PDB file of C-alpha atoms in Angstrom:
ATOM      1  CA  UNK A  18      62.056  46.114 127.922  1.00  0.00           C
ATOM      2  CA  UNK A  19      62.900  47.327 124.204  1.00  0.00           C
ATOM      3  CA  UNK A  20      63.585  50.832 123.626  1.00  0.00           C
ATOM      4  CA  UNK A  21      62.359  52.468 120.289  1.00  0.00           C
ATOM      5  CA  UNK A  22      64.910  55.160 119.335  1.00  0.00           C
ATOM      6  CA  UNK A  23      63.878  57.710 117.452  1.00  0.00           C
ATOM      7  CA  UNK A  24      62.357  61.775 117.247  1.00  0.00           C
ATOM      8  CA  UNK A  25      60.250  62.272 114.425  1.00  0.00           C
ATOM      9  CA  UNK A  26      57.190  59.258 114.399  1.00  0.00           C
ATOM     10  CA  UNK A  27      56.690  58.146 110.822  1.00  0.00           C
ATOM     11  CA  UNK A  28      53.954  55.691 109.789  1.00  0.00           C
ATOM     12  CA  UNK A  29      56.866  53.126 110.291  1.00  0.00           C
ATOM     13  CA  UNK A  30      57.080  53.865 113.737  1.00  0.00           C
ATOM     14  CA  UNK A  31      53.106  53.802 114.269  1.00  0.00           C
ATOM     15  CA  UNK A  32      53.431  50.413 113.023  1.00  0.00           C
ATOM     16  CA  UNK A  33      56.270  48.738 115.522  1.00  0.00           C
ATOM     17  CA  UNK A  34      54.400  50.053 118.440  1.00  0.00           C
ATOM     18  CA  UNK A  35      51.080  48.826 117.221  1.00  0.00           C
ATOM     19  CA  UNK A  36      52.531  45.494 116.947  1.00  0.00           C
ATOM     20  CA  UNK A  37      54.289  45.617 120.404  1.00  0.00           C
ATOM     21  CA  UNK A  38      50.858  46.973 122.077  1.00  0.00           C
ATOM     22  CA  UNK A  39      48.952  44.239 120.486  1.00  0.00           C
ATOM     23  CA  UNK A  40      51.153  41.614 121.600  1.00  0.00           C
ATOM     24  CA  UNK A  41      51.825  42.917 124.735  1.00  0.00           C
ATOM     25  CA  UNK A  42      55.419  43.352 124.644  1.00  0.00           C
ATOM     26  CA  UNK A  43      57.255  46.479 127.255  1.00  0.00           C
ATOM     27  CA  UNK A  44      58.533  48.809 125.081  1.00  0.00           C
ATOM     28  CA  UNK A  45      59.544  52.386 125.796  1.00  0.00           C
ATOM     29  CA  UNK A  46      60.266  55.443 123.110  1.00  0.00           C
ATOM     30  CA  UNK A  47      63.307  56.975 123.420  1.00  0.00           C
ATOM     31  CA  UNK A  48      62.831  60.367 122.470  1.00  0.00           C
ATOM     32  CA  UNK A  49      66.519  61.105 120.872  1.00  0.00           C
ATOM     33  CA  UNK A  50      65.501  65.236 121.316  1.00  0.00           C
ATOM     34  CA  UNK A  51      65.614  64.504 124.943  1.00  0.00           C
ATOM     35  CA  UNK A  52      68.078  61.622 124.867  1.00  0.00           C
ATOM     36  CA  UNK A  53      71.541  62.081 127.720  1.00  0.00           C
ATOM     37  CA  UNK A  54      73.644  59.418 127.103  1.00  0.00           C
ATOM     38  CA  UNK A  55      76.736  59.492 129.817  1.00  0.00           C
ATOM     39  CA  UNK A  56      80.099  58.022 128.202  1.00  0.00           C
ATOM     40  CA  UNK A  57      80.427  54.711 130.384  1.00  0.00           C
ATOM     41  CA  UNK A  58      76.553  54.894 131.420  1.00  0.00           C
ATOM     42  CA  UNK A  59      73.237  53.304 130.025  1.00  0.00           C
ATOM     43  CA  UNK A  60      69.658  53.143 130.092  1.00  0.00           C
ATOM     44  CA  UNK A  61      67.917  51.475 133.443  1.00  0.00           C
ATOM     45  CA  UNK A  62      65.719  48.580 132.076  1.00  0.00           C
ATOM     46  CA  UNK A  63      66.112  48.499 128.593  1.00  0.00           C
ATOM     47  CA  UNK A  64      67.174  45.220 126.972  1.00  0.00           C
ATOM     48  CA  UNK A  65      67.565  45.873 123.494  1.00  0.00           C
ATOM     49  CA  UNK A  66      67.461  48.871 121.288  1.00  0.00           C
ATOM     50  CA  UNK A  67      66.000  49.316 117.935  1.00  0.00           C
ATOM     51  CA  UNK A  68      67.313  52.782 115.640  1.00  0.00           C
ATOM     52  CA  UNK A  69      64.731  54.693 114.201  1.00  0.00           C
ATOM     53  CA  UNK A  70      66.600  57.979 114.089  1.00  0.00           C
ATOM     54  CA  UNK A  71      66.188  59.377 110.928  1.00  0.00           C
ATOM     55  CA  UNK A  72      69.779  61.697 111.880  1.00  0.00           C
ATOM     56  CA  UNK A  73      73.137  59.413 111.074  1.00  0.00           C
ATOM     57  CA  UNK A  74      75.115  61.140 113.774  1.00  0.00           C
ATOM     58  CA  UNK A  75      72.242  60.829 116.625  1.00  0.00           C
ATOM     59  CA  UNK A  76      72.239  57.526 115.709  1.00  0.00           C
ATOM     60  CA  UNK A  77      75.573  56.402 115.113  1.00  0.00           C
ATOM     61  CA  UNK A  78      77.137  57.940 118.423  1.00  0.00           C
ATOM     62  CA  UNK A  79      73.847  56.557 120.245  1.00  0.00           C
ATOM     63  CA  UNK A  80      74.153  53.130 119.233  1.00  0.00           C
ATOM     64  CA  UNK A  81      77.998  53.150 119.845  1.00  0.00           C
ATOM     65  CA  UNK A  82      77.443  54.194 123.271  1.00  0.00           C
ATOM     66  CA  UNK A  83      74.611  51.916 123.856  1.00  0.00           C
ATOM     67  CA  UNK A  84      77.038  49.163 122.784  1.00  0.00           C
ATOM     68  CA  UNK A  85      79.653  50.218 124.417  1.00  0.00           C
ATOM     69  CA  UNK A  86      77.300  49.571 127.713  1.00  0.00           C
ATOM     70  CA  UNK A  87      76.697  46.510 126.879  1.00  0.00           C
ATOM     71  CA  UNK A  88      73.159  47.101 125.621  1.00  0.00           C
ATOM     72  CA  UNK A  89      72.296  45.096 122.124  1.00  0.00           C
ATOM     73  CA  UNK A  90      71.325  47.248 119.169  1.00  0.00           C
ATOM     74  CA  UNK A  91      69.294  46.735 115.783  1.00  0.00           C
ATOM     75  CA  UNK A  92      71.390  47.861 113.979  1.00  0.00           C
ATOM     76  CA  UNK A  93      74.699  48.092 115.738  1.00  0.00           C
ATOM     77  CA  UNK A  94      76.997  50.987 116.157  1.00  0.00           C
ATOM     78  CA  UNK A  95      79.418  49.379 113.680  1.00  0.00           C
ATOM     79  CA  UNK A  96      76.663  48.415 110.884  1.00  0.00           C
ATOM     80  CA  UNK A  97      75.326  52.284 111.196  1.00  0.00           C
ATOM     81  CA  UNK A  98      78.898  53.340 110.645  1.00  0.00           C
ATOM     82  CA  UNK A  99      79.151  51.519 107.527  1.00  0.00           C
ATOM     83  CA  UNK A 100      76.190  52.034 105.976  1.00  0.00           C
ATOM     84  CA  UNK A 101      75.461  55.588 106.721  1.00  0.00           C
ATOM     85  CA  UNK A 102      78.541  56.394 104.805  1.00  0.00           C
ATOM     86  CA  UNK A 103      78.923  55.524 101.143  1.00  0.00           C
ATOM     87  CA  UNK A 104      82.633  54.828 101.122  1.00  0.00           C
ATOM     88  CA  UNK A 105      82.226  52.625 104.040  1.00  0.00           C
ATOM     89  CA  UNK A 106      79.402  50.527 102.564  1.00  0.00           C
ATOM     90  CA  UNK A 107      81.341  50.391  98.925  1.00  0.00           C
ATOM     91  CA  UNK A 108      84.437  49.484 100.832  1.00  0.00           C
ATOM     92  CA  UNK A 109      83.044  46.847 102.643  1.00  0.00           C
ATOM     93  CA  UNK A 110      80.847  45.117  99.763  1.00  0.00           C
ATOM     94  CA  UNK A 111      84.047  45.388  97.367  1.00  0.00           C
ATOM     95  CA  UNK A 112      85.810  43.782 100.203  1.00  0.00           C
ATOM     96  CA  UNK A 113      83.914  41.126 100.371  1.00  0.00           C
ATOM     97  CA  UNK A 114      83.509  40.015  96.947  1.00  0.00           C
ATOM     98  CA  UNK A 115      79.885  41.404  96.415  1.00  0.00           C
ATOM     99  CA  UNK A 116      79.523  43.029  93.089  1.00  0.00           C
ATOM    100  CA  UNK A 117      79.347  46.798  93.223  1.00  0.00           C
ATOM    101  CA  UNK A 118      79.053  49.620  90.471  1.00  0.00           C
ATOM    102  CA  UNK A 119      82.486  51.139  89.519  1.00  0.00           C
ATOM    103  CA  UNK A 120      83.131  53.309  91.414  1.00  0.00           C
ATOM    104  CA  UNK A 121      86.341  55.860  92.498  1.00  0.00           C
ATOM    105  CA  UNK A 122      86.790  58.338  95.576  1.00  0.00           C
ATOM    106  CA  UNK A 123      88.616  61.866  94.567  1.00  0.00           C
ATOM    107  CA  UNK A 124      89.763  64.248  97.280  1.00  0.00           C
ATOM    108  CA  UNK A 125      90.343  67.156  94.627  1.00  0.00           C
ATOM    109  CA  UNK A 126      88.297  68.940  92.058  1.00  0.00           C
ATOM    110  CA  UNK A 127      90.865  67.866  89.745  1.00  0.00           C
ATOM    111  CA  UNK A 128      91.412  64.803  90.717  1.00  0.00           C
ATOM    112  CA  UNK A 129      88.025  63.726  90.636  1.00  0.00           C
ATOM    113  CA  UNK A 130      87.456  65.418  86.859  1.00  0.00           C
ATOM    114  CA  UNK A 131      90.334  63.513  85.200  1.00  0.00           C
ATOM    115  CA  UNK A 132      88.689  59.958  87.153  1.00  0.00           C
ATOM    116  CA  UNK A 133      85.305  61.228  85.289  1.00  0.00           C
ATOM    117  CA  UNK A 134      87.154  61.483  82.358  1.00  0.00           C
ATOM    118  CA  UNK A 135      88.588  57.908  82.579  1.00  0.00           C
ATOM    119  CA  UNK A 136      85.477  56.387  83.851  1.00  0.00           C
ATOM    120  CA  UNK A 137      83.171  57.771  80.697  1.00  0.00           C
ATOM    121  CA  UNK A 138      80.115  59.704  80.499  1.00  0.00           C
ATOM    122  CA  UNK A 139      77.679  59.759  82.210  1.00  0.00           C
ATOM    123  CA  UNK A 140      78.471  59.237  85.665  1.00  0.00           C
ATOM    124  CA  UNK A 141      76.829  59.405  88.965  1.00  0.00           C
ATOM    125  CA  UNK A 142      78.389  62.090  92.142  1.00  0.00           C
ATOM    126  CA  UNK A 143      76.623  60.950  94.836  1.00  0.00           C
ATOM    127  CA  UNK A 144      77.238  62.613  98.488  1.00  0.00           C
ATOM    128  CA  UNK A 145      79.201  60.206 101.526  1.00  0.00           C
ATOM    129  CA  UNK A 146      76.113  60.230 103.501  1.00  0.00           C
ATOM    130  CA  UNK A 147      72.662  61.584 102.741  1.00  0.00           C
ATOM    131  CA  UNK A 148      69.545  58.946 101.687  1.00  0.00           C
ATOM    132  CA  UNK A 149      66.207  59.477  99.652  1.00  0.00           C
ATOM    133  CA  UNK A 150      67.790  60.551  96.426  1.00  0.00           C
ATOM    134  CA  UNK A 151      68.989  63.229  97.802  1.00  0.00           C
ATOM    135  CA  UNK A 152      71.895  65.860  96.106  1.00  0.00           C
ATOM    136  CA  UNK A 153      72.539  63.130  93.575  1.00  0.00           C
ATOM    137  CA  UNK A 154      74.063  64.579  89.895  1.00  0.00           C
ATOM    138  CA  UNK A 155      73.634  62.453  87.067  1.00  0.00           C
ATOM    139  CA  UNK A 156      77.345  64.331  84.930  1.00  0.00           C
ATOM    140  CA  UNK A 157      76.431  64.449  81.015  1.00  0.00           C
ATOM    141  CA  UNK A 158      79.420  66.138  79.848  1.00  0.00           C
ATOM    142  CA  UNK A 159      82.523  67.828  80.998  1.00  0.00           C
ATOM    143  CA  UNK A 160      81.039  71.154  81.038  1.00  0.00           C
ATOM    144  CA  UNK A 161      78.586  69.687  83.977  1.00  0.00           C
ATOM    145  CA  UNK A 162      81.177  67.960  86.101  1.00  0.00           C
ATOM    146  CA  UNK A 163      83.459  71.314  85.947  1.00  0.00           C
ATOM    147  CA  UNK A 164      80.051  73.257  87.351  1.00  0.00           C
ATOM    148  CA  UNK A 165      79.068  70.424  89.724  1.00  0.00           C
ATOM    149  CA  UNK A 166      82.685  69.712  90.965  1.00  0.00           C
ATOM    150  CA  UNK A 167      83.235  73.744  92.027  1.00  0.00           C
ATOM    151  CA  UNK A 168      79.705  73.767  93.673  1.00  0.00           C
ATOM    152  CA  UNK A 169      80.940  70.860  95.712  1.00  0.00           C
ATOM    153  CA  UNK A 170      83.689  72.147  96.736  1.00  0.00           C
ATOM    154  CA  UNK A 171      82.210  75.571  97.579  1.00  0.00           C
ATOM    155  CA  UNK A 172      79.917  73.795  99.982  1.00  0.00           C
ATOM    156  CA  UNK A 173      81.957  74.352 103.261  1.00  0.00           C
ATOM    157  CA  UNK A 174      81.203  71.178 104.657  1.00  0.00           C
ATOM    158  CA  UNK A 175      84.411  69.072 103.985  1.00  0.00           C
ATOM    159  CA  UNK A 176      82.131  65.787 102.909  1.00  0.00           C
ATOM    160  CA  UNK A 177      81.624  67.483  99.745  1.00  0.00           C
ATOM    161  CA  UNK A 178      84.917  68.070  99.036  1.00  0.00           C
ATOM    162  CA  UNK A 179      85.195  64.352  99.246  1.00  0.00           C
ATOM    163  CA  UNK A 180      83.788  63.031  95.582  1.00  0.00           C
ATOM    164  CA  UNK A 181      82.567  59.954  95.223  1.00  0.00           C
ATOM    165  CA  UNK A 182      81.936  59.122  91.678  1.00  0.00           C
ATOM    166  CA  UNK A 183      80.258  55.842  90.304  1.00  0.00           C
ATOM    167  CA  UNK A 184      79.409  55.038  86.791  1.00  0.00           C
ATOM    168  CA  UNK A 185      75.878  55.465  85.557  1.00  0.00           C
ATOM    169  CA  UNK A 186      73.976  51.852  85.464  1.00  0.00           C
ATOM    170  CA  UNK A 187      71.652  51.774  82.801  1.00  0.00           C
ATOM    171  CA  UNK A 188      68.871  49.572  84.453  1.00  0.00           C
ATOM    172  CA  UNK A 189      65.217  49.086  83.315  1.00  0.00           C
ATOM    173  CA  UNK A 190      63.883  52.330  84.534  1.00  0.00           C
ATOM    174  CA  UNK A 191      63.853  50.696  88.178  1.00  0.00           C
ATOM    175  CA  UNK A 192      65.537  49.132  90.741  1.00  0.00           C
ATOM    176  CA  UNK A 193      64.993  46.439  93.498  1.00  0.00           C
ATOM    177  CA  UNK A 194      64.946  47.001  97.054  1.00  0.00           C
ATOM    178  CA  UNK A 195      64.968  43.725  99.504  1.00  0.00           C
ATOM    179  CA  UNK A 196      64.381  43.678 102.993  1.00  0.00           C
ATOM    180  CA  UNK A 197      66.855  41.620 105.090  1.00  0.00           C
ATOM    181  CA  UNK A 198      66.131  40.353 108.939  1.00  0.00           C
ATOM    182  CA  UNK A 199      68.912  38.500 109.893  1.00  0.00           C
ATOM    183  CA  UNK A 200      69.567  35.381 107.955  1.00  0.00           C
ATOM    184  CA  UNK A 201      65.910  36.374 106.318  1.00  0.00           C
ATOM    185  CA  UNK A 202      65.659  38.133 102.714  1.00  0.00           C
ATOM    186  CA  UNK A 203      62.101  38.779 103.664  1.00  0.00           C
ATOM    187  CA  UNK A 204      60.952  40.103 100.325  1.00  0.00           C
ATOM    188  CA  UNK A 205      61.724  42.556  97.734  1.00  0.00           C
ATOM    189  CA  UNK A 206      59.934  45.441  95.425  1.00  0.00           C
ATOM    190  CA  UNK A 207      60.568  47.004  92.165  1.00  0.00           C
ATOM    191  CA  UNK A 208      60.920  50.256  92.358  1.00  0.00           C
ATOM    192  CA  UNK A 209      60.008  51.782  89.159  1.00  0.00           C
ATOM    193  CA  UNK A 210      60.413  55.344  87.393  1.00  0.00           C
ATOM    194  CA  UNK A 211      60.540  57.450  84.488  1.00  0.00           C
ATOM    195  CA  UNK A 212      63.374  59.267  85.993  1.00  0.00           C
ATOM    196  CA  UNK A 213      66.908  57.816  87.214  1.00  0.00           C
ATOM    197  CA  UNK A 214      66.625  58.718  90.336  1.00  0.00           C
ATOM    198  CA  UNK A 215      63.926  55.744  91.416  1.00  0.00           C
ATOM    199  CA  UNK A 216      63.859  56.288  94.879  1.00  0.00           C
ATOM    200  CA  UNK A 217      60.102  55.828  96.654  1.00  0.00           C
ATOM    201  CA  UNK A 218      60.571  58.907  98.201  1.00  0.00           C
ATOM    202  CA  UNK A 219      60.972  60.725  95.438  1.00  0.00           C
ATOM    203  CA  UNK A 220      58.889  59.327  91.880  1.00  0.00           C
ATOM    204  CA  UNK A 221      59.306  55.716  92.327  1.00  0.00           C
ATOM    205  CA  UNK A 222      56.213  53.137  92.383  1.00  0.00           C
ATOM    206  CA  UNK A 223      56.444  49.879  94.438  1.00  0.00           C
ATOM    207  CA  UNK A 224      55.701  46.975  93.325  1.00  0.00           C
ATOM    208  CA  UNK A 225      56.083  43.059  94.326  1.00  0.00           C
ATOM    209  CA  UNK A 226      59.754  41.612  92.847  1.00  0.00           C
ATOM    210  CA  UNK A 227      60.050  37.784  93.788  1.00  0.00           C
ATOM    211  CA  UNK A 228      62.938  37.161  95.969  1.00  0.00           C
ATOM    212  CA  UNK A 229      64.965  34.212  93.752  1.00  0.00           C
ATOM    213  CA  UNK A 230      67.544  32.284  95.556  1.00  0.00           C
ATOM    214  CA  UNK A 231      70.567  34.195  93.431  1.00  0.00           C
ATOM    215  CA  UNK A 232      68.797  37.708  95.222  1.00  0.00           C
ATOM    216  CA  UNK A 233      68.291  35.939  98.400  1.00  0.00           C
ATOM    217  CA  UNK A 234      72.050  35.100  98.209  1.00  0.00           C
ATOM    218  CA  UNK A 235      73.359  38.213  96.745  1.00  0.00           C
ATOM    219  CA  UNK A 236      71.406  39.915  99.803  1.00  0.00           C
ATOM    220  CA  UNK A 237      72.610  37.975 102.772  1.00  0.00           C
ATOM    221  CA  UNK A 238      76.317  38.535 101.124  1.00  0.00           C
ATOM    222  CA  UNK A 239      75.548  42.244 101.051  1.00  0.00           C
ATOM    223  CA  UNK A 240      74.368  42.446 104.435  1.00  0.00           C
ATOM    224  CA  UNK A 241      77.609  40.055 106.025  1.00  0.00           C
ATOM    225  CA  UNK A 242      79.614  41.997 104.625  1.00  0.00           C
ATOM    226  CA  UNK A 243      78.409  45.173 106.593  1.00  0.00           C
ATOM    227  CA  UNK A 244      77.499  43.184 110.007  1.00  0.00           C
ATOM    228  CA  UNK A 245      74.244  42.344 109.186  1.00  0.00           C
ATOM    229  CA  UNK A 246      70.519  43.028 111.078  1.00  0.00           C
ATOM    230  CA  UNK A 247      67.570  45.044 110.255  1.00  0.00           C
ATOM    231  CA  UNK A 248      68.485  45.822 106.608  1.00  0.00           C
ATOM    232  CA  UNK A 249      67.195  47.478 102.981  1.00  0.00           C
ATOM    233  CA  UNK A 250      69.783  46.475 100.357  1.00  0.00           C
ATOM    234  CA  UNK A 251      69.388  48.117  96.982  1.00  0.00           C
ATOM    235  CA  UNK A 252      70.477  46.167  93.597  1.00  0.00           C
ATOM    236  CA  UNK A 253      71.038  47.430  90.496  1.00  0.00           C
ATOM    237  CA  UNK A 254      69.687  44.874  87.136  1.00  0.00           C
ATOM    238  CA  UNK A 255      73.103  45.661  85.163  1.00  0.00           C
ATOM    239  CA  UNK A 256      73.743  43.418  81.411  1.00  0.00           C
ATOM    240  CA  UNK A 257      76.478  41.840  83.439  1.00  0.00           C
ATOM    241  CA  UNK A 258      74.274  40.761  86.583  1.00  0.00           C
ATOM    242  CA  UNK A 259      72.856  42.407  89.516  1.00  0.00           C
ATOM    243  CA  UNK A 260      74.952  44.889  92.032  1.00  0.00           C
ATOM    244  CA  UNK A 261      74.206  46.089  94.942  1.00  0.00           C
ATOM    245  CA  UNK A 262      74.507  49.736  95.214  1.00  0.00           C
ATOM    246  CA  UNK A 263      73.925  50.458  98.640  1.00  0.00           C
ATOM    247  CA  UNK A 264      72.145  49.565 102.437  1.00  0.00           C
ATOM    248  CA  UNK A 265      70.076  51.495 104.290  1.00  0.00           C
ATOM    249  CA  UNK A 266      70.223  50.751 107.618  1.00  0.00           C
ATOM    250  CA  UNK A 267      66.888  52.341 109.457  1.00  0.00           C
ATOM    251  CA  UNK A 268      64.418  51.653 105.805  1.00  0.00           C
ATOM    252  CA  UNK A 269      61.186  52.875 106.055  1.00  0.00           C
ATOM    253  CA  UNK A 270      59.073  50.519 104.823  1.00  0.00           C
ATOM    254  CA  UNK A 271      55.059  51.518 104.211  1.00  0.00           C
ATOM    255  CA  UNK A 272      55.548  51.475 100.642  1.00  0.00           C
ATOM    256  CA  UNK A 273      57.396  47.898 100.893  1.00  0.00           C
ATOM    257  CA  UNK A 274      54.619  46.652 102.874  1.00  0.00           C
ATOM    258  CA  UNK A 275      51.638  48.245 100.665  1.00  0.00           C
ATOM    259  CA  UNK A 276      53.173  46.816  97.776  1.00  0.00           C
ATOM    260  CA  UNK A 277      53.841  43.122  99.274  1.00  0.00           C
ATOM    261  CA  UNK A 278      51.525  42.704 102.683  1.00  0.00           C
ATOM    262  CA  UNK A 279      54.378  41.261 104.226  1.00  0.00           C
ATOM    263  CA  UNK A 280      54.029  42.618 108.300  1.00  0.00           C
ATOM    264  CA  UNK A 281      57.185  44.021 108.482  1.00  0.00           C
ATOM    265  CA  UNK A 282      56.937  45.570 111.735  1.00  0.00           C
ATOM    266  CA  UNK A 283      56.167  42.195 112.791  1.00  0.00           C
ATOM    267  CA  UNK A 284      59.005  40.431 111.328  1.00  0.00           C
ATOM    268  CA  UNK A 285      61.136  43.314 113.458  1.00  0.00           C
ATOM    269  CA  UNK A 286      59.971  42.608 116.409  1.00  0.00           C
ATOM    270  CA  UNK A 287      60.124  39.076 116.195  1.00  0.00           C
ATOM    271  CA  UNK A 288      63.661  39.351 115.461  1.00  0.00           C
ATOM    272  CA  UNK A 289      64.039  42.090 118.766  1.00  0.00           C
ATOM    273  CA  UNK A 290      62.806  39.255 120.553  1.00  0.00           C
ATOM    274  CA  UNK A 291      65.551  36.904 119.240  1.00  0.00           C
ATOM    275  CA  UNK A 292      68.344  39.271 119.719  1.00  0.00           C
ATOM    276  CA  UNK A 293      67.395  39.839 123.463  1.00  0.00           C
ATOM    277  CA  UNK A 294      67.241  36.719 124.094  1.00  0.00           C
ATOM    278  CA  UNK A 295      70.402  35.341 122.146  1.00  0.00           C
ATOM    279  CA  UNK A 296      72.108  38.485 124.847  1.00  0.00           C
ATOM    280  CA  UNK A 297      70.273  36.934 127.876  1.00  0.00           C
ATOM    281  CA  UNK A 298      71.874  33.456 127.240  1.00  0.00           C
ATOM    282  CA  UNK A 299      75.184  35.015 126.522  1.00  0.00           C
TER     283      UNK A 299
END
């Protein structure tokens, strides 16, 4: 039996149980709202478990209790660790030789104004953990980063008095995001905008992007380094080469598939299928 995580149902989620109805595979939502996970327990007759939460605690501490019981995940506590946090993910990628942005982590307002100041304006404060563009401050001038910094600070939550600060790539009003299913790059879009900020979910327009071997590469490095699965890795088209600036590890993917007609939801649960059995044998 696969289990579906997730609470809200996206067009995304429509999509993975259309393909499991129509092929006639058990599967079973897991409603994460009503979700009781006993430390040291599990869930009677579920197999594997695929992460649809759209909440990075939820489904961090679920999938690290699911693993912990011995039940397979896509993606795996560890990977949602990583890549639900910023640091993590830049860590690991650095770590691993993939090339990243420059980027420094400040745990002071005035720390994190003089590494500004020796990085060069503009930069990019991004939060640790957040996804579809969100909170992101493009910093102009001094003036900005003093306003920005305090705000930060003010926030309450002590993630934002964390600062994580990464130099502003000037790419070609766009950026690439490829889909990665295990040792798959399964294809890639543009994703193109007037603004920044080129995000789908916010202004950004999809459109196909071939998948050449140096992305395919770059891709599968990227998503080693971070333990690999059901991934979106995002590249940046810098004068000095593509970098990857970050993974997403539960993408949504309607505009990915609209843009390319490659079943993705498909592709997923082909690869379910894989990783339950690869656990049976083991």
């Amino acid at each position: 039996m696969i289990g579906i995580l997730c609470g809200r149902i996206r067009v995304e989620e429509k999509a993975l149980f259309e393909s499991l109805r129509r092929r006639g595979i058990p599967f079973e939502r897991i409603d994460e709202d009503r979700l009781q996970l006993p430390v040291g327990g599990d869930i009677p007759g579920i197999d594997v478990v695929l992460d649809r939460s759209i909440h990075h605690g939820r489904s961090m501490y679920s999938l690290a209790l699911l693993n912990a019981a011995g039940i397979p995940t896509v993606n795996s506590g560890r990977v949602a660790q990583i890549c639900g946090d910023k640091i993590l993910t830049s860590s690991a990628l650095a770590a691993a030789g993939v090339p990243v942005p420059k980027t420094v982590i400040a745990f002071t307002r005035d720390a994190a104004l003089e590494a500004i100041e020796q990085m060069g304006y503009p930069v990019v404060l991004k939060p640790m953990v957040g996804s579809w563009g969100r909170l992101l401050a493009k910093i102009n001038d001094r003036d900005a980063a003093e306003a920005v910094l305090e705000h930060k600070e003010t926030l309450g939550s002590y993630q934002h008095g964390i600062f994580y600060i990464q130099e502003f790539v000037r790419k070609p009003e766009r950026d690439i995001r490829a889909i990665v299913i295990g040792d798959q790059t399964v294809g890639a879009i543009y994703r193109t905008a007037e603004h920044w900020i080129t995000n789908t979910a916010r202004t950004g327009q999809a459109s196909p992007c071939p998948v050449t071997p140096a992305i395919h590469e770059l891709c599968q490095q990227a998503a080693a380094a971070v333990g690999g699965g059901f991934l979106a890795v995002d590249l940046l088209e810098h004068e000095d080469g593509v970098l990857v600036n970050e993974l997403n590890y539960t993408p949504e993917f309607h505009g990915f598939i609209r843009a390319t007609g490659i079943p993705v939801a498909d592709l997923v649960i082909d690869y379910l299928q894989q990783v339950r059995k690869a656990e049976a044998v083991a």
